[in-house]
mmCIF file of C-alpha atoms in Angstrom:
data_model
loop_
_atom_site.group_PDB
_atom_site.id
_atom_site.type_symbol
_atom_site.label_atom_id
_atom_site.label_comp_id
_atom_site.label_asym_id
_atom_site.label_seq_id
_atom_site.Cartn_x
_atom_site.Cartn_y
_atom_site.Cartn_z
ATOM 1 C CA UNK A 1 -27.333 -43.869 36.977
ATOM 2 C CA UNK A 2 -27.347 -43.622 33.198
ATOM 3 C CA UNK A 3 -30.734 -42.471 33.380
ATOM 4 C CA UNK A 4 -30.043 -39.638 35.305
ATOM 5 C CA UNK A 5 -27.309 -38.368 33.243
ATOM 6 C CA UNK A 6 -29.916 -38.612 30.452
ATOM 7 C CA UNK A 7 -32.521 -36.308 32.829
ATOM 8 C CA UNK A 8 -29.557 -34.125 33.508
ATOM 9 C CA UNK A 9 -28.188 -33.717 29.728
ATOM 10 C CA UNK A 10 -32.231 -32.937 28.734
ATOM 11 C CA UNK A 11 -32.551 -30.350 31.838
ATOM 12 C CA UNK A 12 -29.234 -28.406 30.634
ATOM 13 C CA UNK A 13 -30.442 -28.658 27.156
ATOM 14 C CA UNK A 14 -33.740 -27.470 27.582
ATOM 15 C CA UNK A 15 -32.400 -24.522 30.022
ATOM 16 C CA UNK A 16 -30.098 -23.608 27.488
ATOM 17 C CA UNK A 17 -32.852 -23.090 24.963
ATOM 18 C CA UNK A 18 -35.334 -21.059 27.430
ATOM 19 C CA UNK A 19 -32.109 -18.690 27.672
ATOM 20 C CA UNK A 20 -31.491 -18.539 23.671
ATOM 21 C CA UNK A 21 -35.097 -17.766 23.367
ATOM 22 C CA UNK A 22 -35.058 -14.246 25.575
ATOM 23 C CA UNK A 23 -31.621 -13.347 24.101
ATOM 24 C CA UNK A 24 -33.690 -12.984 21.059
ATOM 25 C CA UNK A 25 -36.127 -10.941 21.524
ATOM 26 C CA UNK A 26 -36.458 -7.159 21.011
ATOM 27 C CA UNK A 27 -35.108 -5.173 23.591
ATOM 28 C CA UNK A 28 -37.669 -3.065 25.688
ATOM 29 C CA UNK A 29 -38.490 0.180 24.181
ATOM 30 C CA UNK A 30 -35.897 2.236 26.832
ATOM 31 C CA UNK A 31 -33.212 0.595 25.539
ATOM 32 C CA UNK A 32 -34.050 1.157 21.591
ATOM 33 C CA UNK A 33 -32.365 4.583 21.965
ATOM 34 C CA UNK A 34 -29.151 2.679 22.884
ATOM 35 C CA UNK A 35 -29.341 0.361 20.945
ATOM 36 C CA UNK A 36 -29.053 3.052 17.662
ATOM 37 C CA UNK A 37 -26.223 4.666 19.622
ATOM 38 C CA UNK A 38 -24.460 1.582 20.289
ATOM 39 C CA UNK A 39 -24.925 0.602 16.505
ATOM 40 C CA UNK A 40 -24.209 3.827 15.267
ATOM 41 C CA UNK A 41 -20.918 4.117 16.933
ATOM 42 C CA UNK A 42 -20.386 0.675 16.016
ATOM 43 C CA UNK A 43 -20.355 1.123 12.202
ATOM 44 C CA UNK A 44 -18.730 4.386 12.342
ATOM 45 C CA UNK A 45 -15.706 2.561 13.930
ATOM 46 C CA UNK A 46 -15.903 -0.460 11.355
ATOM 47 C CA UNK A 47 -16.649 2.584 8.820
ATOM 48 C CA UNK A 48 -13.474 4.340 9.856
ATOM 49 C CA UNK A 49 -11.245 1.420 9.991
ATOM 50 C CA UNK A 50 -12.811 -0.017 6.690
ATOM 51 C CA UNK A 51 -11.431 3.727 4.940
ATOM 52 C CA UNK A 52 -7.830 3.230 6.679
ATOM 53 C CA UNK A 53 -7.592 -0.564 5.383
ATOM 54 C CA UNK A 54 -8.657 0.964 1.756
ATOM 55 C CA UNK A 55 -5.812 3.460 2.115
ATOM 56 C CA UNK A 56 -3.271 1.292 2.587
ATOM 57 C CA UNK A 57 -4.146 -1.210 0.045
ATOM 58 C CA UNK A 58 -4.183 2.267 -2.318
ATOM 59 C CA UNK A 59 -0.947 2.688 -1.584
ATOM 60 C CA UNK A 60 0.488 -1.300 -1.881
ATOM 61 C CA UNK A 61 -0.711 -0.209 -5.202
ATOM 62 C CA UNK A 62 1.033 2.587 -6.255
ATOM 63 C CA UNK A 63 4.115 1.179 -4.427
ATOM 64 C CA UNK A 64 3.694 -2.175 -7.012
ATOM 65 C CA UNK A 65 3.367 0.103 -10.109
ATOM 66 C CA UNK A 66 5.842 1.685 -9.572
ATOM 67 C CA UNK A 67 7.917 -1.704 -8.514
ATOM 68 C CA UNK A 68 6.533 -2.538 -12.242
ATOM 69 C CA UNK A 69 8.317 0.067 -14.049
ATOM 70 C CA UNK A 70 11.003 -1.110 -12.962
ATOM 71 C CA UNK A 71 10.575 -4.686 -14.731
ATOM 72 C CA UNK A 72 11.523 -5.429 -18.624
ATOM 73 C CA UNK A 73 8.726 -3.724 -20.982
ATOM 74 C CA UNK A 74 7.393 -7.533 -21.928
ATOM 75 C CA UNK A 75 6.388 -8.049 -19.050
ATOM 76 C CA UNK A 76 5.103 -4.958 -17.863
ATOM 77 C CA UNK A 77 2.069 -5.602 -19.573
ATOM 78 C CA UNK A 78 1.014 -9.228 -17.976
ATOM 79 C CA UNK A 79 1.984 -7.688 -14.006
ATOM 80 C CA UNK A 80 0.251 -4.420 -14.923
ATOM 81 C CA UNK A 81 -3.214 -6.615 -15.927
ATOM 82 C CA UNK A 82 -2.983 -8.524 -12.620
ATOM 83 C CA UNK A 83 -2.537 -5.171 -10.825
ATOM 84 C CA UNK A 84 -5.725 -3.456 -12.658
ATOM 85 C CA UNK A 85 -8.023 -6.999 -11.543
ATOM 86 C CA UNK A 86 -6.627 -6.400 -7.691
ATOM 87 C CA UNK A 87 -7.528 -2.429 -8.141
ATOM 88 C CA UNK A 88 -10.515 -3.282 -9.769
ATOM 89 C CA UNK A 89 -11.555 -5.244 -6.307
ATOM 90 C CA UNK A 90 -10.024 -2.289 -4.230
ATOM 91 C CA UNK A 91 -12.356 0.079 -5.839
ATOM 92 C CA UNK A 92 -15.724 -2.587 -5.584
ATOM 93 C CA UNK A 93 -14.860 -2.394 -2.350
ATOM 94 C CA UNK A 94 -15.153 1.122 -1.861
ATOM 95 C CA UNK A 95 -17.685 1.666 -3.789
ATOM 96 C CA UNK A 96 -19.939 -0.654 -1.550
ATOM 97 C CA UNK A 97 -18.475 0.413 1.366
ATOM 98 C CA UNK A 98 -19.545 3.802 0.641
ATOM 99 C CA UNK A 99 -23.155 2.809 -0.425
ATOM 100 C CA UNK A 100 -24.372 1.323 2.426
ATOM 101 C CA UNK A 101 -22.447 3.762 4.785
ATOM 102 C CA UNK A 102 -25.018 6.278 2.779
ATOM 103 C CA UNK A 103 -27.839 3.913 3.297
ATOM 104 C CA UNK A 104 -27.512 3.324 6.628
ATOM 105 C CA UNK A 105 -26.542 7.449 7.678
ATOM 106 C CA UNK A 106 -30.174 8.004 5.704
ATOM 107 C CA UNK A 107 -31.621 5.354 7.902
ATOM 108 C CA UNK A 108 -29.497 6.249 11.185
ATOM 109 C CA UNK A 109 -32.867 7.520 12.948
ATOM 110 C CA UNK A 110 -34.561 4.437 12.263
ATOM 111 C CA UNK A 111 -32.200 1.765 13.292
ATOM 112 C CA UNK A 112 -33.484 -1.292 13.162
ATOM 113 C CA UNK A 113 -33.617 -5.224 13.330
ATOM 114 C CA UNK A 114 -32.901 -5.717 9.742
ATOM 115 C CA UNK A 115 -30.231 -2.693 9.799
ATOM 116 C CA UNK A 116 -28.381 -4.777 12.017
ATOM 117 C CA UNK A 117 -28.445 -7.877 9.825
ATOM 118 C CA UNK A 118 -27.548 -6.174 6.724
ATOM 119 C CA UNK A 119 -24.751 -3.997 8.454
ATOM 120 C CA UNK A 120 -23.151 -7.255 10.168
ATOM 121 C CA UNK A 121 -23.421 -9.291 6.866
ATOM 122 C CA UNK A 122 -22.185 -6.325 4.805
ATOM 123 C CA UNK A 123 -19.282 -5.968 7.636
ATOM 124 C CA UNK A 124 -18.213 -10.036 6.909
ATOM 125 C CA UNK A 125 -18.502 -9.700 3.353
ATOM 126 C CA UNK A 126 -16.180 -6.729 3.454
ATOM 127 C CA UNK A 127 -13.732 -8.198 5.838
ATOM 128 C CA UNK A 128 -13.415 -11.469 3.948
ATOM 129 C CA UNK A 129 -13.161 -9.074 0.609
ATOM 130 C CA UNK A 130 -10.638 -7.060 2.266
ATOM 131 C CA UNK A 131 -8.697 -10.219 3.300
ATOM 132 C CA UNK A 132 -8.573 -11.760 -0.319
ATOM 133 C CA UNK A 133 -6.872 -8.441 -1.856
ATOM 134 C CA UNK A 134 -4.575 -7.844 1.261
ATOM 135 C CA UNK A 135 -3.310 -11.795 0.514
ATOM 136 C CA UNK A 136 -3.417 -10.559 -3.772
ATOM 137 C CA UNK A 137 -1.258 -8.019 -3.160
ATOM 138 C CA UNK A 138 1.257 -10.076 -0.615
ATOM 139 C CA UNK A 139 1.488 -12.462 -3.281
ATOM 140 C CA UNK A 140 1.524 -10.431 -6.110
ATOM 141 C CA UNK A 141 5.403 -11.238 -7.142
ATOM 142 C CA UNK A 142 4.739 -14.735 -6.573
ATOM 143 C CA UNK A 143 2.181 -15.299 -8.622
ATOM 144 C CA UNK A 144 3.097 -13.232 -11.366
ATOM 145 C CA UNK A 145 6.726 -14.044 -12.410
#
């Protein structure tokens, strides 16, 4: 009995790496063509959304400064600093979201393997980015008074 649920584990296990195996390999050259389509539309989305999520953190900004004015002139200066490191991180942002969108529309016809890797690593990077100045800017009167 125990021996068979050894065979059985190995059998599953070995299956499961035959399928891993084809997953990775290139598609067939028919389905290159939508493959670019499906990527391209894919990073225009993430491109699009990336833009709307830098707008809004634009404005948190401006709605903090002027929040700022607001506060005694000592310390303006200190919560004004804090804001300029967050904006500073907005505008890294965008400036490397707007690089490799121009790398990869120069290299849209020509779509490939390593494209895709640098697209989805760029995409985590940015989202993970993105998610460290949203939580900067929730937390901005907390961590600053």
């Amino acid at each position: 009995m125990f021996l068979f649920v050894i065979v059985t584990l190995m059998v599953t296990l070995l299956i499961s790496c035959g399928s891993v195996a084809k997953k990775d390999k290139d598609p067939p050259i028919g389905s290159q063509k939508e493959f670019k389509v499906t990527e391209n539309v894919d990073w225009e989305k993430f491109s699009s959304d990336a833009q709307v999520a830098i707008k809004e953190r634009e404005a948190q900004i401006e709605a903090l400064r002027k929040e700022i004015l607001l506060v005694r002139k000592k310390e303006q200066q200190k919560l004004n600093t804090a804001l300029d490191v967050l904006e500073q991180k907005k505008n890294n942002l965008k400036k490397s979201l707007a690089d490799i969108n121009k790398k990869l529309k120069t290299n849209l016809n020509n779509v490939n393997e390593s494209d895709k890797v640098l697209k989805t690593t760029f995409e985590h990077a940015f989202v993970n980015d993105m998610n460290e100045l949203l939580v900067g800017l929730k937390d901005f009167w907390k961590t600053n008074k």
